[in-house]
PDB file of C-alpha atoms in Angstrom:
ATOM      1  CA  MET A   1     -18.707  -4.486   5.041  1.00 55.00           C
ATOM      2  CA  SER A   2     -15.183  -4.806   3.699  1.00 69.00           C
ATOM      3  CA  LYS A   3     -13.376  -1.612   2.862  1.00 94.00           C
ATOM      4  CA  LEU A   4     -11.734  -3.306  -0.131  1.00 97.00           C
ATOM      5  CA  ALA A   5     -13.172  -5.671  -2.741  1.00 98.00           C
ATOM      6  CA  ILE A   6     -11.229  -7.634  -5.321  1.00 98.00           C
ATOM      7  CA  LEU A   7     -13.356  -8.081  -8.437  1.00 98.00           C
ATOM      8  CA  VAL A   8     -11.836 -11.178 -10.018  1.00 98.00           C
ATOM      9  CA  PHE A   9     -12.323 -13.379 -13.025  1.00 98.00           C
ATOM     10  CA  SER A  10     -10.037 -16.369 -13.420  1.00 97.00           C
ATOM     11  CA  GLY A  11     -10.222 -18.675 -16.392  1.00 94.00           C
ATOM     12  CA  TYR A  12      -7.824 -21.351 -15.154  1.00 95.00           C
ATOM     13  CA  GLY A  13      -7.515 -20.590 -11.442  1.00 96.00           C
ATOM     14  CA  HIS A  14      -4.207 -18.710 -11.417  1.00 97.00           C
ATOM     15  CA  THR A  15      -5.649 -15.203 -11.069  1.00 97.00           C
ATOM     16  CA  LEU A  16      -8.047 -16.381  -8.376  1.00 98.00           C
ATOM     17  CA  LYS A  17      -5.213 -17.961  -6.366  1.00 97.00           C
ATOM     18  CA  ILE A  18      -3.274 -14.689  -6.515  1.00 97.00           C
ATOM     19  CA  ALA A  19      -6.376 -12.720  -5.482  1.00 97.00           C
ATOM     20  CA  GLN A  20      -6.974 -15.090  -2.569  1.00 97.00           C
ATOM     21  CA  ALA A  21      -3.395 -14.628  -1.338  1.00 96.00           C
ATOM     22  CA  ALA A  22      -3.698 -10.843  -1.511  1.00 95.00           C
ATOM     23  CA  ALA A  23      -7.141 -10.803   0.112  1.00 95.00           C
ATOM     24  CA  ALA A  24      -5.946 -12.916   3.030  1.00 93.00           C
ATOM     25  CA  ASP A  25      -3.358 -10.270   3.935  1.00 87.00           C
ATOM     26  CA  THR A  26      -5.748  -7.315   3.707  1.00 89.00           C
ATOM     27  CA  ASP A  27      -9.153  -8.682   4.725  1.00 87.00           C
ATOM     28  CA  ALA A  28     -10.445  -7.771   1.294  1.00 95.00           C
ATOM     29  CA  VAL A  29     -13.581  -9.514   0.092  1.00 97.00           C
ATOM     30  CA  LEU A  30     -13.357 -11.525  -3.126  1.00 98.00           C
ATOM     31  CA  VAL A  31     -16.105 -10.858  -5.638  1.00 98.00           C
ATOM     32  CA  GLU A  32     -15.743 -13.620  -8.202  1.00 98.00           C
ATOM     33  CA  ILE A  33     -17.233 -13.244 -11.682  1.00 98.00           C
ATOM     34  CA  ASP A  34     -18.688 -16.565 -12.814  1.00 98.00           C
ATOM     35  CA  ALA A  35     -18.026 -18.361 -16.113  1.00 97.00           C
ATOM     36  CA  ASN A  36     -21.029 -16.589 -17.681  1.00 98.00           C
ATOM     37  CA  GLY A  37     -19.754 -13.130 -16.755  1.00 98.00           C
ATOM     38  CA  GLU A  38     -22.338 -12.668 -14.006  1.00 98.00           C
ATOM     39  CA  LEU A  39     -22.495 -11.355 -10.447  1.00 98.00           C
ATOM     40  CA  ASP A  40     -25.387 -11.896  -8.068  1.00 98.00           C
ATOM     41  CA  ASP A  41     -27.098  -9.100  -6.103  1.00 98.00           C
ATOM     42  CA  ASP A  42     -25.009  -9.721  -2.977  1.00 97.00           C
ATOM     43  CA  GLN A  43     -21.803  -9.422  -4.991  1.00 98.00           C
ATOM     44  CA  TRP A  44     -22.948  -6.131  -6.537  1.00 98.00           C
ATOM     45  CA  GLN A  45     -23.698  -4.865  -3.028  1.00 97.00           C
ATOM     46  CA  GLN A  46     -20.196  -5.814  -1.885  1.00 97.00           C
ATOM     47  CA  LEU A  47     -18.764  -3.706  -4.706  1.00 98.00           C
ATOM     48  CA  HIS A  48     -21.057  -0.750  -3.941  1.00 97.00           C
ATOM     49  CA  GLN A  49     -20.210  -0.802  -0.241  1.00 96.00           C
ATOM     50  CA  ALA A  50     -16.444  -1.156  -0.643  1.00 97.00           C
ATOM     51  CA  LYS A  51     -14.332   1.994  -0.420  1.00 97.00           C
ATOM     52  CA  GLY A  52     -11.918   0.514  -2.954  1.00 98.00           C
ATOM     53  CA  ILE A  53     -12.030  -2.036  -5.758  1.00 98.00           C
ATOM     54  CA  ILE A  54      -9.123  -4.006  -7.192  1.00 98.00           C
ATOM     55  CA  PHE A  55      -9.742  -5.303 -10.711  1.00 98.00           C
ATOM     56  CA  ALA A  56      -8.152  -8.740 -11.208  1.00 98.00           C
ATOM     57  CA  ALA A  57      -8.239 -10.584 -14.512  1.00 98.00           C
ATOM     58  CA  PRO A  58      -5.966 -12.538 -16.780  1.00 97.00           C
ATOM     59  CA  THR A  59      -4.850 -10.993 -20.036  1.00 97.00           C
ATOM     60  CA  TYR A  60      -6.359 -12.801 -23.003  1.00 95.00           C
ATOM     61  CA  MET A  61      -5.576 -11.574 -26.492  1.00 93.00           C
ATOM     62  CA  GLY A  62      -4.314  -8.230 -25.159  1.00 93.00           C
ATOM     63  CA  ASN A  63      -7.176  -7.379 -22.810  1.00 96.00           C
ATOM     64  CA  VAL A  64      -9.497  -8.682 -20.089  1.00 97.00           C
ATOM     65  CA  PRO A  65     -11.593 -11.772 -20.878  1.00 98.00           C
ATOM     66  CA  TRP A  66     -15.136 -11.250 -22.137  1.00 98.00           C
ATOM     67  CA  GLN A  67     -16.570 -12.278 -18.757  1.00 98.00           C
ATOM     68  CA  PHE A  68     -14.823  -9.377 -17.048  1.00 98.00           C
ATOM     69  CA  LYS A  69     -15.815  -7.003 -19.852  1.00 98.00           C
ATOM     70  CA  LYS A  70     -19.451  -8.078 -19.488  1.00 98.00           C
ATOM     71  CA  VAL A  71     -19.412  -7.013 -15.833  1.00 98.00           C
ATOM     72  CA  ALA A  72     -17.634  -3.779 -16.732  1.00 98.00           C
ATOM     73  CA  ASP A  73     -20.281  -3.027 -19.355  1.00 98.00           C
ATOM     74  CA  ALA A  74     -22.974  -3.714 -16.758  1.00 98.00           C
ATOM     75  CA  THR A  75     -21.595  -0.811 -14.691  1.00 98.00           C
ATOM     76  CA  SER A  76     -22.694   1.769 -17.263  1.00 97.00           C
ATOM     77  CA  GLY A  77     -25.780   2.601 -15.195  1.00 96.00           C
ATOM     78  CA  LEU A  78     -23.524   3.174 -12.194  1.00 97.00           C
ATOM     79  CA  TRP A  79     -21.345   5.377 -14.382  1.00 96.00           C
ATOM     80  CA  ALA A  80     -24.339   7.528 -15.350  1.00 96.00           C
ATOM     81  CA  GLU A  81     -25.287   7.918 -11.670  1.00 97.00           C
ATOM     82  CA  ARG A  82     -21.636   8.565 -10.632  1.00 97.00           C
ATOM     83  CA  ALA A  83     -22.211   5.821  -8.045  1.00 97.00           C
ATOM     84  CA  TRP A  84     -18.511   4.952  -7.848  1.00 97.00           C
ATOM     85  CA  GLN A  85     -17.254   8.557  -7.951  1.00 97.00           C
ATOM     86  CA  ASN A  86     -14.108   8.961  -5.792  1.00 97.00           C
ATOM     87  CA  LYS A  87     -13.862   5.230  -5.060  1.00 97.00           C
ATOM     88  CA  VAL A  88     -10.240   3.994  -4.934  1.00 98.00           C
ATOM     89  CA  PHE A  89      -9.229   1.541  -7.683  1.00 98.00           C
ATOM     90  CA  GLY A  90      -6.301  -0.645  -8.610  1.00 98.00           C
ATOM     91  CA  GLY A  91      -5.703  -3.669 -10.806  1.00 98.00           C
ATOM     92  CA  PHE A  92      -3.539  -6.650 -11.568  1.00 98.00           C
ATOM     93  CA  THR A  93      -3.310  -9.119 -14.396  1.00 98.00           C
ATOM     94  CA  ASN A  94      -1.666 -12.415 -15.265  1.00 97.00           C
ATOM     95  CA  SER A  95      -0.632 -13.964 -18.559  1.00 96.00           C
ATOM     96  CA  ALA A  96       1.607 -16.768 -19.770  1.00 93.00           C
ATOM     97  CA  SER A  97       4.114 -14.561 -21.593  1.00 92.00           C
ATOM     98  CA  PHE A  98       6.507 -12.156 -19.910  1.00 89.00           C
ATOM     99  CA  SER A  99       4.946  -9.237 -21.742  1.00 86.00           C
ATOM    100  CA  GLY A 100       1.752 -10.783 -23.027  1.00 84.00           C
ATOM    101  CA  ASP A 101       0.358  -7.263 -23.497  1.00 92.00           C
ATOM    102  CA  LYS A 102      -0.380  -7.046 -19.773  1.00 95.00           C
ATOM    103  CA  GLN A 103       0.235  -3.280 -19.860  1.00 95.00           C
ATOM    104  CA  VAL A 104      -2.689  -2.892 -22.278  1.00 96.00           C
ATOM    105  CA  THR A 105      -4.977  -4.733 -19.855  1.00 97.00           C
ATOM    106  CA  LEU A 106      -3.888  -2.535 -16.955  1.00 98.00           C
ATOM    107  CA  ILE A 107      -4.420   0.629 -19.004  1.00 97.00           C
ATOM    108  CA  TRP A 108      -7.919  -0.608 -19.877  1.00 98.00           C
ATOM    109  CA  MET A 109      -8.633  -1.205 -16.166  1.00 98.00           C
ATOM    110  CA  GLN A 110      -7.282   2.241 -15.309  1.00 98.00           C
ATOM    111  CA  THR A 111      -9.510   3.788 -17.973  1.00 98.00           C
ATOM    112  CA  LEU A 112     -12.567   1.998 -16.591  1.00 98.00           C
ATOM    113  CA  ALA A 113     -11.768   3.378 -13.126  1.00 98.00           C
ATOM    114  CA  ALA A 114     -11.310   6.876 -14.574  1.00 98.00           C
ATOM    115  CA  GLN A 115     -14.635   6.690 -16.389  1.00 98.00           C
ATOM    116  CA  HIS A 116     -16.260   6.004 -13.025  1.00 98.00           C
ATOM    117  CA  GLY A 117     -14.539   9.059 -11.549  1.00 98.00           C
ATOM    118  CA  GLY A 118     -12.335   6.845  -9.430  1.00 98.00           C
ATOM    119  CA  ILE A 119      -8.885   7.352  -7.981  1.00 98.00           C
ATOM    120  CA  TRP A 120      -6.347   4.901  -9.452  1.00 98.00           C
ATOM    121  CA  VAL A 121      -3.427   3.739  -7.301  1.00 98.00           C
ATOM    122  CA  SER A 122      -0.140   2.987  -9.042  1.00 98.00           C
ATOM    123  CA  LEU A 123       2.055   0.044  -8.078  1.00 97.00           C
ATOM    124  CA  GLY A 124       4.556   2.295  -6.298  1.00 96.00           C
ATOM    125  CA  LEU A 125       7.483  -0.132  -6.569  1.00 96.00           C
ATOM    126  CA  LEU A 126      10.762   0.168  -8.379  1.00 94.00           C
ATOM    127  CA  PRO A 127      11.379  -2.572 -10.949  1.00 95.00           C
ATOM    128  CA  ALA A 128      13.831  -5.366 -10.209  1.00 95.00           C
ATOM    129  CA  ASN A 129      16.024  -4.827 -13.242  1.00 93.00           C
ATOM    130  CA  SER A 130      19.660  -5.300 -12.302  1.00 94.00           C
ATOM    131  CA  LYS A 131      21.988  -8.129 -13.330  1.00 94.00           C
ATOM    132  CA  GLU A 132      21.446  -9.715  -9.922  1.00 95.00           C
ATOM    133  CA  THR A 133      17.670  -9.871 -10.414  1.00 93.00           C
ATOM    134  CA  ALA A 134      16.115 -13.307  -9.960  1.00 93.00           C
ATOM    135  CA  ARG A 135      12.760 -14.487 -11.297  1.00 93.00           C
ATOM    136  CA  ASN A 136      11.227 -14.556  -7.803  1.00 93.00           C
ATOM    137  CA  ASP A 137      12.122 -10.943  -6.980  1.00 95.00           C
ATOM    138  CA  VAL A 138       9.365  -8.406  -6.369  1.00 96.00           C
ATOM    139  CA  ASN A 139       8.270  -6.471  -9.478  1.00 95.00           C
ATOM    140  CA  VAL A 140      10.611  -8.389 -11.757  1.00 95.00           C
ATOM    141  CA  LEU A 141       8.224  -7.654 -14.655  1.00 94.00           C
ATOM    142  CA  GLY A 142       8.687  -3.922 -14.088  1.00 93.00           C
ATOM    143  CA  GLY A 143       5.081  -2.793 -13.738  1.00 93.00           C
ATOM    144  CA  SER A 144       4.055   0.676 -12.636  1.00 96.00           C
ATOM    145  CA  ILE A 145       0.350   1.152 -13.436  1.00 96.00           C
ATOM    146  CA  GLY A 146      -0.609  -1.978 -11.487  1.00 97.00           C
ATOM    147  CA  ALA A 147       0.773  -5.407 -10.686  1.00 97.00           C
ATOM    148  CA  MET A 148       1.752  -7.908 -13.358  1.00 97.00           C
ATOM    149  CA  VAL A 149       2.083 -11.664 -13.001  1.00 96.00           C
ATOM    150  CA  GLN A 150       3.577 -14.149 -15.457  1.00 96.00           C
ATOM    151  CA  THR A 151       2.618 -17.767 -15.103  1.00 95.00           C
ATOM    152  CA  PRO A 152       3.861 -20.210 -17.768  1.00 92.00           C
ATOM    153  CA  ALA A 153       1.042 -21.681 -19.847  1.00 93.00           C
ATOM    154  CA  ASP A 154       1.812 -25.190 -18.598  1.00 95.00           C
ATOM    155  CA  ALA A 155       2.190 -24.210 -14.915  1.00 94.00           C
ATOM    156  CA  SER A 156      -0.288 -25.263 -12.260  1.00 94.00           C
ATOM    157  CA  VAL A 157      -1.780 -22.789  -9.798  1.00 94.00           C
ATOM    158  CA  ASP A 158       0.880 -23.940  -7.345  1.00 95.00           C
ATOM    159  CA  GLU A 159       3.676 -22.836  -9.683  1.00 94.00           C
ATOM    160  CA  ILE A 160       2.942 -19.098  -9.847  1.00 96.00           C
ATOM    161  CA  PRO A 161       6.246 -17.271  -9.258  1.00 95.00           C
ATOM    162  CA  ALA A 162       6.494 -16.297  -5.589  1.00 96.00           C
ATOM    163  CA  GLY A 163       7.875 -12.853  -6.416  1.00 96.00           C
ATOM    164  CA  ASP A 164       4.854 -12.078  -8.566  1.00 96.00           C
ATOM    165  CA  ILE A 165       2.463 -13.153  -5.804  1.00 96.00           C
ATOM    166  CA  GLU A 166       4.406 -10.996  -3.353  1.00 97.00           C
ATOM    167  CA  THR A 167       4.228  -8.058  -5.776  1.00 97.00           C
ATOM    168  CA  VAL A 168       0.433  -8.336  -5.868  1.00 97.00           C
ATOM    169  CA  LYS A 169       0.236  -8.668  -2.079  1.00 97.00           C
ATOM    170  CA  ILE A 170       2.351  -5.524  -1.610  1.00 97.00           C
ATOM    171  CA  TYR A 171       0.217  -3.699  -4.170  1.00 98.00           C
ATOM    172  CA  VAL A 172      -3.128  -4.668  -2.639  1.00 97.00           C
ATOM    173  CA  ALA A 173      -1.778  -3.610   0.774  1.00 97.00           C
ATOM    174  CA  ARG A 174      -0.808  -0.244  -0.789  1.00 97.00           C
ATOM    175  CA  VAL A 175      -4.317   0.236  -2.176  1.00 97.00           C
ATOM    176  CA  SER A 176      -5.736  -0.665   1.227  1.00 96.00           C
ATOM    177  CA  GLU A 177      -3.484   1.955   2.882  1.00 96.00           C
ATOM    178  CA  ILE A 178      -4.620   4.611   0.387  1.00 97.00           C
ATOM    179  CA  VAL A 179      -8.262   3.734   1.132  1.00 96.00           C
ATOM    180  CA  ASP A 180      -7.529   4.239   4.847  1.00 95.00           C
ATOM    181  CA  LYS A 181      -5.856   7.602   4.229  1.00 95.00           C
ATOM    182  CA  LEU A 182      -8.737   8.871   2.124  1.00 93.00           C
ATOM    183  CA  ALA A 183     -11.513   7.539   4.369  1.00 82.00           C
TER     184      ALA A 183
END
């Protein structure tokens, strides 16, 4: 059993690559939503058994993709049972634009965690917002609710900004530390 699961949907591979990098540093298990918005029984069990869940999805049209929403909607029975009460949650998102309404997606993820009675972990990093800031600095997008990634629409999965990947890795490690403290 992994103490931390990353529930991920990735339409073009970018979000998955980021999740894989973060999971490798924390021994988190990846629970990948398929193209039909489905999880199998083993994947549901991984989520149930984890002490913490990181939501990971791209931002499409100002929110999570329908595949991620389908899984979220499927948790309503768990919500009614309070099955995820006091579980630790976090989230990150990726979009092509610098803003891309990523904050809206993170707020939606935070609300989902709150509906389950979960404990949301903030990013906990200051923004990189001085004149000396470079694109590959940590938290250059200035997130606070969770981690934000910006990958140009025409960029391959190997062209995700290193600072954004590092931001997610630091964040997932923070969530993992909080899980340990609360366990």
